[in-house]
Amino acid sequence: MENIYIRPVGEVDEKMIKYLTDELPLIFNKMVKPLPSIPVPPQSYDDQRQQCLSSEILKAILESAPADENKIMGVTEVDLFIPIFTYIFGEAQLDGRAGLISLARLKPDANDESPDEELYKLRALKEAVHELGHTFGLKHCPEPACVMRFANNIIEVDSKDCSFCPSCHDFIVKSQ
């Protein structure tokens, strides 16, 4: 049976790793195991943007992955970018092994909101489910509430659910 690994990249709050490790099995019906942290690859950091290029971190996650076919989800607190966007919440290989989320812009206090631990955890779970959905082959979904809907900002993250729409759910069930 294919499982899911959680790989912290850099220093990541252990409570968040535990939360994701506890919640993701309920959504994907797979075992989720935490792995030791790896450092943020120094070559991922862009001095001008003061952010990290997500593809470099994804490459490091894949290079450090156990030699099996399990999915692997990287979790980092560094701010991520890809060249065509100001920032991203995450990135994943479509129908591949690895995904990555950044917690940097999911924290309510990073968005001029009052600290809210439950909202922060829910946002992280939504983005982890979204990126893992890509690793199972799902593309972005037009359904407003589906977790696979593209989120360009934190308002769009908050407006979607933490679950798949019926069509995306069927796809996930058939892909496993």
PDB file of C-alpha atoms in Angstrom:
ATOM      1  CA  MET A   1       0.000   0.000   0.000  1.00  0.00           C
ATOM      2  CA  GLU A   2       1.265   3.433  -0.922  1.00  0.00           C
ATOM      3  CA  ASN A   3       1.731   5.739   2.057  1.00  0.00           C
ATOM      4  CA  ILE A   4       2.509   9.407   2.538  1.00  0.00           C
ATOM      5  CA  TYR A   5       5.631  10.833   4.173  1.00  0.00           C
ATOM      6  CA  ILE A   6       5.808  14.295   5.719  1.00  0.00           C
ATOM      7  CA  ARG A   7       9.260  15.910   5.390  1.00  0.00           C
ATOM      8  CA  PRO A   8       9.939  19.164   7.291  1.00  0.00           C
ATOM      9  CA  VAL A   9      12.301  21.438   5.358  1.00  0.00           C
ATOM     10  CA  GLY A  10      14.187  23.741   7.700  1.00  0.00           C
ATOM     11  CA  GLU A  11      12.778  24.504  11.117  1.00  0.00           C
ATOM     12  CA  VAL A  12       9.051  23.710  11.209  1.00  0.00           C
ATOM     13  CA  ASP A  13       6.789  23.750  14.262  1.00  0.00           C
ATOM     14  CA  GLU A  14       6.524  20.122  15.421  1.00  0.00           C
ATOM     15  CA  LYS A  15       2.877  20.671  16.387  1.00  0.00           C
ATOM     16  CA  MET A  16       2.046  21.414  12.741  1.00  0.00           C
ATOM     17  CA  ILE A  17       3.814  18.254  11.537  1.00  0.00           C
ATOM     18  CA  LYS A  18       1.894  16.218  14.132  1.00  0.00           C
ATOM     19  CA  TYR A  19      -1.380  17.856  13.099  1.00  0.00           C
ATOM     20  CA  LEU A  20      -0.844  17.061   9.405  1.00  0.00           C
ATOM     21  CA  THR A  21       0.320  13.533  10.265  1.00  0.00           C
ATOM     22  CA  ASP A  22      -2.902  13.002  12.230  1.00  0.00           C
ATOM     23  CA  GLU A  23      -5.319  14.623   9.747  1.00  0.00           C
ATOM     24  CA  LEU A  24      -4.109  13.532   6.293  1.00  0.00           C
ATOM     25  CA  PRO A  25      -4.889   9.800   6.856  1.00  0.00           C
ATOM     26  CA  LEU A  26      -8.538  10.764   7.405  1.00  0.00           C
ATOM     27  CA  ILE A  27      -8.673  12.334   3.944  1.00  0.00           C
ATOM     28  CA  PHE A  28      -6.486   9.991   1.894  1.00  0.00           C
ATOM     29  CA  ASN A  29      -7.065   6.718   3.782  1.00  0.00           C
ATOM     30  CA  LYS A  30      -3.309   6.106   3.850  1.00  0.00           C
ATOM     31  CA  MET A  31      -0.691   5.858   6.566  1.00  0.00           C
ATOM     32  CA  VAL A  32       1.193   9.129   7.047  1.00  0.00           C
ATOM     33  CA  LYS A  33       4.666   8.980   8.559  1.00  0.00           C
ATOM     34  CA  PRO A  34       6.871  11.929   9.551  1.00  0.00           C
ATOM     35  CA  LEU A  35      10.492  11.976   8.384  1.00  0.00           C
ATOM     36  CA  PRO A  36      13.411  13.930   9.887  1.00  0.00           C
ATOM     37  CA  SER A  37      13.906  17.486   8.742  1.00  0.00           C
ATOM     38  CA  ILE A  38      16.257  18.421   5.926  1.00  0.00           C
ATOM     39  CA  PRO A  39      17.866  21.861   5.627  1.00  0.00           C
ATOM     40  CA  VAL A  40      16.518  24.472   3.257  1.00  0.00           C
ATOM     41  CA  PRO A  41      18.794  24.174   0.197  1.00  0.00           C
ATOM     42  CA  PRO A  42      20.916  27.349   0.156  1.00  0.00           C
ATOM     43  CA  GLN A  43      20.725  27.510  -3.649  1.00  0.00           C
ATOM     44  CA  SER A  44      16.945  27.935  -3.389  1.00  0.00           C
ATOM     45  CA  TYR A  45      17.287  31.375  -1.770  1.00  0.00           C
ATOM     46  CA  ASP A  46      16.935  34.394  -4.051  1.00  0.00           C
ATOM     47  CA  ASP A  47      18.592  37.483  -2.532  1.00  0.00           C
ATOM     48  CA  GLN A  48      16.570  39.966  -4.562  1.00  0.00           C
ATOM     49  CA  ARG A  49      13.179  38.414  -3.766  1.00  0.00           C
ATOM     50  CA  GLN A  50      14.168  37.270  -0.256  1.00  0.00           C
ATOM     51  CA  GLN A  51      12.234  34.078  -0.952  1.00  0.00           C
ATOM     52  CA  CYS A  52      13.058  30.494  -1.884  1.00  0.00           C
ATOM     53  CA  LEU A  53      12.512  28.965  -5.313  1.00  0.00           C
ATOM     54  CA  SER A  54      10.138  26.076  -4.691  1.00  0.00           C
ATOM     55  CA  SER A  55      11.483  23.863  -7.493  1.00  0.00           C
ATOM     56  CA  GLU A  56      14.904  23.745  -5.791  1.00  0.00           C
ATOM     57  CA  ILE A  57      13.307  22.602  -2.540  1.00  0.00           C
ATOM     58  CA  LEU A  58      11.163  20.019  -4.360  1.00  0.00           C
ATOM     59  CA  LYS A  59      14.363  18.659  -5.923  1.00  0.00           C
ATOM     60  CA  ALA A  60      15.971  18.347  -2.457  1.00  0.00           C
ATOM     61  CA  ILE A  61      12.865  16.585  -1.113  1.00  0.00           C
ATOM     62  CA  LEU A  62      13.023  14.039  -3.940  1.00  0.00           C
ATOM     63  CA  GLU A  63      16.760  13.497  -3.486  1.00  0.00           C
ATOM     64  CA  SER A  64      16.223  12.795   0.228  1.00  0.00           C
ATOM     65  CA  ALA A  65      13.150  10.601  -0.259  1.00  0.00           C
ATOM     66  CA  PRO A  66      13.175   6.998   0.913  1.00  0.00           C
ATOM     67  CA  ALA A  67      13.682   4.526  -1.931  1.00  0.00           C
ATOM     68  CA  ASP A  68      10.085   3.441  -2.381  1.00  0.00           C
ATOM     69  CA  GLU A  69       7.026   4.626  -4.272  1.00  0.00           C
ATOM     70  CA  ASN A  70       5.344   6.514  -1.425  1.00  0.00           C
ATOM     71  CA  LYS A  71       4.227  10.123  -1.785  1.00  0.00           C
ATOM     72  CA  ILE A  72       6.246  12.729   0.083  1.00  0.00           C
ATOM     73  CA  MET A  73       4.979  16.112   1.261  1.00  0.00           C
ATOM     74  CA  GLY A  74       7.491  18.755   2.221  1.00  0.00           C
ATOM     75  CA  VAL A  75       6.482  21.367   4.775  1.00  0.00           C
ATOM     76  CA  THR A  76       8.490  24.538   5.227  1.00  0.00           C
ATOM     77  CA  GLU A  77       8.131  27.877   6.935  1.00  0.00           C
ATOM     78  CA  VAL A  78      10.161  29.745   4.297  1.00  0.00           C
ATOM     79  CA  ASP A  79       8.347  31.937   1.792  1.00  0.00           C
ATOM     80  CA  LEU A  80       8.190  30.297  -1.661  1.00  0.00           C
ATOM     81  CA  PHE A  81       8.036  31.628  -5.183  1.00  0.00           C
ATOM     82  CA  ILE A  82       8.098  30.513  -8.775  1.00  0.00           C
ATOM     83  CA  PRO A  83       9.216  33.042 -11.387  1.00  0.00           C
ATOM     84  CA  ILE A  84       5.709  33.845 -12.693  1.00  0.00           C
ATOM     85  CA  PHE A  85       4.111  34.513  -9.270  1.00  0.00           C
ATOM     86  CA  THR A  86       4.909  36.896  -6.422  1.00  0.00           C
ATOM     87  CA  TYR A  87       4.527  33.990  -4.000  1.00  0.00           C
ATOM     88  CA  ILE A  88       2.979  30.537  -3.824  1.00  0.00           C
ATOM     89  CA  PHE A  89       1.435  28.474  -1.044  1.00  0.00           C
ATOM     90  CA  GLY A  90       2.819  25.256  -2.497  1.00  0.00           C
ATOM     91  CA  GLU A  91       3.892  23.258  -5.505  1.00  0.00           C
ATOM     92  CA  ALA A  92       3.690  19.598  -6.481  1.00  0.00           C
ATOM     93  CA  GLN A  93       4.561  17.212  -9.248  1.00  0.00           C
ATOM     94  CA  LEU A  94       1.436  16.406 -11.247  1.00  0.00           C
ATOM     95  CA  ASP A  95       0.969  12.639 -10.913  1.00  0.00           C
ATOM     96  CA  GLY A  96       4.393  12.436  -9.292  1.00  0.00           C
ATOM     97  CA  ARG A  97       5.824  11.680  -5.873  1.00  0.00           C
ATOM     98  CA  ALA A  98       6.481  15.015  -4.206  1.00  0.00           C
ATOM     99  CA  GLY A  99       4.666  18.115  -3.083  1.00  0.00           C
ATOM    100  CA  LEU A 100       5.608  21.066  -0.930  1.00  0.00           C
ATOM    101  CA  ILE A 101       3.713  23.645   1.107  1.00  0.00           C
ATOM    102  CA  SER A 102       4.899  26.846   2.730  1.00  0.00           C
ATOM    103  CA  LEU A 103       3.407  27.924   6.028  1.00  0.00           C
ATOM    104  CA  ALA A 104       4.851  31.446   5.733  1.00  0.00           C
ATOM    105  CA  ARG A 105       1.756  33.154   4.310  1.00  0.00           C
ATOM    106  CA  LEU A 106      -0.822  30.872   5.936  1.00  0.00           C
ATOM    107  CA  LYS A 107      -0.313  32.303   9.426  1.00  0.00           C
ATOM    108  CA  PRO A 108      -3.085  34.764  10.260  1.00  0.00           C
ATOM    109  CA  ASP A 109      -0.620  37.242  11.752  1.00  0.00           C
ATOM    110  CA  ALA A 110       1.287  37.219   8.430  1.00  0.00           C
ATOM    111  CA  ASN A 111      -1.908  38.596   6.850  1.00  0.00           C
ATOM    112  CA  ASP A 112      -2.592  41.338   9.407  1.00  0.00           C
ATOM    113  CA  GLU A 113      -5.114  39.097  11.162  1.00  0.00           C
ATOM    114  CA  SER A 114      -5.290  38.184  14.840  1.00  0.00           C
ATOM    115  CA  PRO A 115      -3.412  34.995  15.710  1.00  0.00           C
ATOM    116  CA  ASP A 116      -5.712  32.005  15.284  1.00  0.00           C
ATOM    117  CA  GLU A 117      -4.102  28.589  15.677  1.00  0.00           C
ATOM    118  CA  GLU A 118      -7.131  26.658  14.373  1.00  0.00           C
ATOM    119  CA  LEU A 119      -7.395  28.811  11.237  1.00  0.00           C
ATOM    120  CA  TYR A 120      -3.647  28.423  10.660  1.00  0.00           C
ATOM    121  CA  LYS A 121      -3.847  24.621  10.935  1.00  0.00           C
ATOM    122  CA  LEU A 122      -6.904  24.454   8.665  1.00  0.00           C
ATOM    123  CA  ARG A 123      -5.144  26.545   6.008  1.00  0.00           C
ATOM    124  CA  ALA A 124      -2.089  24.274   6.184  1.00  0.00           C
ATOM    125  CA  LEU A 125      -4.250  21.174   5.869  1.00  0.00           C
ATOM    126  CA  LYS A 126      -6.081  22.612   2.841  1.00  0.00           C
ATOM    127  CA  GLU A 127      -2.814  23.350   1.055  1.00  0.00           C
ATOM    128  CA  ALA A 128      -1.323  19.952   1.957  1.00  0.00           C
ATOM    129  CA  VAL A 129      -4.442  18.180   0.628  1.00  0.00           C
ATOM    130  CA  HIS A 130      -4.338  20.356  -2.502  1.00  0.00           C
ATOM    131  CA  GLU A 131      -0.685  19.595  -3.272  1.00  0.00           C
ATOM    132  CA  LEU A 132      -1.093  15.898  -2.493  1.00  0.00           C
ATOM    133  CA  GLY A 133      -4.094  15.903  -4.824  1.00  0.00           C
ATOM    134  CA  HIS A 134      -1.755  17.034  -7.591  1.00  0.00           C
ATOM    135  CA  THR A 135       0.631  14.154  -6.829  1.00  0.00           C
ATOM    136  CA  PHE A 136      -2.288  11.780  -7.376  1.00  0.00           C
ATOM    137  CA  GLY A 137      -2.923  13.383 -10.776  1.00  0.00           C
ATOM    138  CA  LEU A 138      -5.624  15.956  -9.996  1.00  0.00           C
ATOM    139  CA  LYS A 139      -5.481  19.324 -11.763  1.00  0.00           C
ATOM    140  CA  HIS A 140      -7.097  22.551 -10.545  1.00  0.00           C
ATOM    141  CA  CYS A 141     -10.873  22.299 -10.164  1.00  0.00           C
ATOM    142  CA  PRO A 142     -13.418  25.005 -11.093  1.00  0.00           C
ATOM    143  CA  GLU A 143     -15.764  24.062  -8.227  1.00  0.00           C
ATOM    144  CA  PRO A 144     -15.652  26.978  -5.754  1.00  0.00           C
ATOM    145  CA  ALA A 145     -15.557  24.862  -2.598  1.00  0.00           C
ATOM    146  CA  CYS A 146     -13.283  22.053  -3.837  1.00  0.00           C
ATOM    147  CA  VAL A 147      -9.875  21.876  -2.170  1.00  0.00           C
ATOM    148  CA  MET A 148      -8.359  21.532  -5.659  1.00  0.00           C
ATOM    149  CA  ARG A 149      -9.466  25.048  -6.636  1.00  0.00           C
ATOM    150  CA  PHE A 150      -6.462  27.279  -7.305  1.00  0.00           C
ATOM    151  CA  ALA A 151      -5.888  29.840  -4.547  1.00  0.00           C
ATOM    152  CA  ASN A 152      -4.094  33.002  -5.567  1.00  0.00           C
ATOM    153  CA  ASN A 153      -4.386  34.634  -2.141  1.00  0.00           C
ATOM    154  CA  ILE A 154      -5.331  33.872   1.456  1.00  0.00           C
ATOM    155  CA  ILE A 155      -8.980  34.877   0.898  1.00  0.00           C
ATOM    156  CA  GLU A 156      -9.239  32.212  -1.792  1.00  0.00           C
ATOM    157  CA  VAL A 157      -7.596  29.663   0.536  1.00  0.00           C
ATOM    158  CA  ASP A 158     -10.189  30.465   3.196  1.00  0.00           C
ATOM    159  CA  SER A 159     -13.095  30.280   0.746  1.00  0.00           C
ATOM    160  CA  LYS A 160     -12.508  26.664  -0.274  1.00  0.00           C
ATOM    161  CA  ASP A 161     -13.227  23.571   1.786  1.00  0.00           C
ATOM    162  CA  CYS A 162     -10.712  21.087   3.068  1.00  0.00           C
ATOM    163  CA  SER A 163     -12.287  18.288   1.032  1.00  0.00           C
ATOM    164  CA  PHE A 164     -12.615  17.235  -2.595  1.00  0.00           C
ATOM    165  CA  CYS A 165     -15.741  17.883  -4.670  1.00  0.00           C
ATOM    166  CA  PRO A 166     -17.535  14.653  -5.753  1.00  0.00           C
ATOM    167  CA  SER A 167     -15.710  14.543  -9.103  1.00  0.00           C
ATOM    168  CA  CYS A 168     -12.238  15.031  -7.577  1.00  0.00           C
ATOM    169  CA  HIS A 169     -13.091  12.601  -4.764  1.00  0.00           C
ATOM    170  CA  ASP A 170     -14.007   9.924  -7.333  1.00  0.00           C
ATOM    171  CA  PHE A 171     -10.723  10.575  -9.148  1.00  0.00           C
ATOM    172  CA  ILE A 172      -8.739  10.141  -5.916  1.00  0.00           C
ATOM    173  CA  VAL A 173     -10.565   6.926  -5.012  1.00  0.00           C
ATOM    174  CA  LYS A 174      -9.961   5.452  -8.488  1.00  0.00           C
ATOM    175  CA  SER A 175      -6.276   6.476  -8.483  1.00  0.00           C
ATOM    176  CA  GLN A 176      -5.516   4.592  -5.266  1.00  0.00           C
TER     177      GLN A 176
END
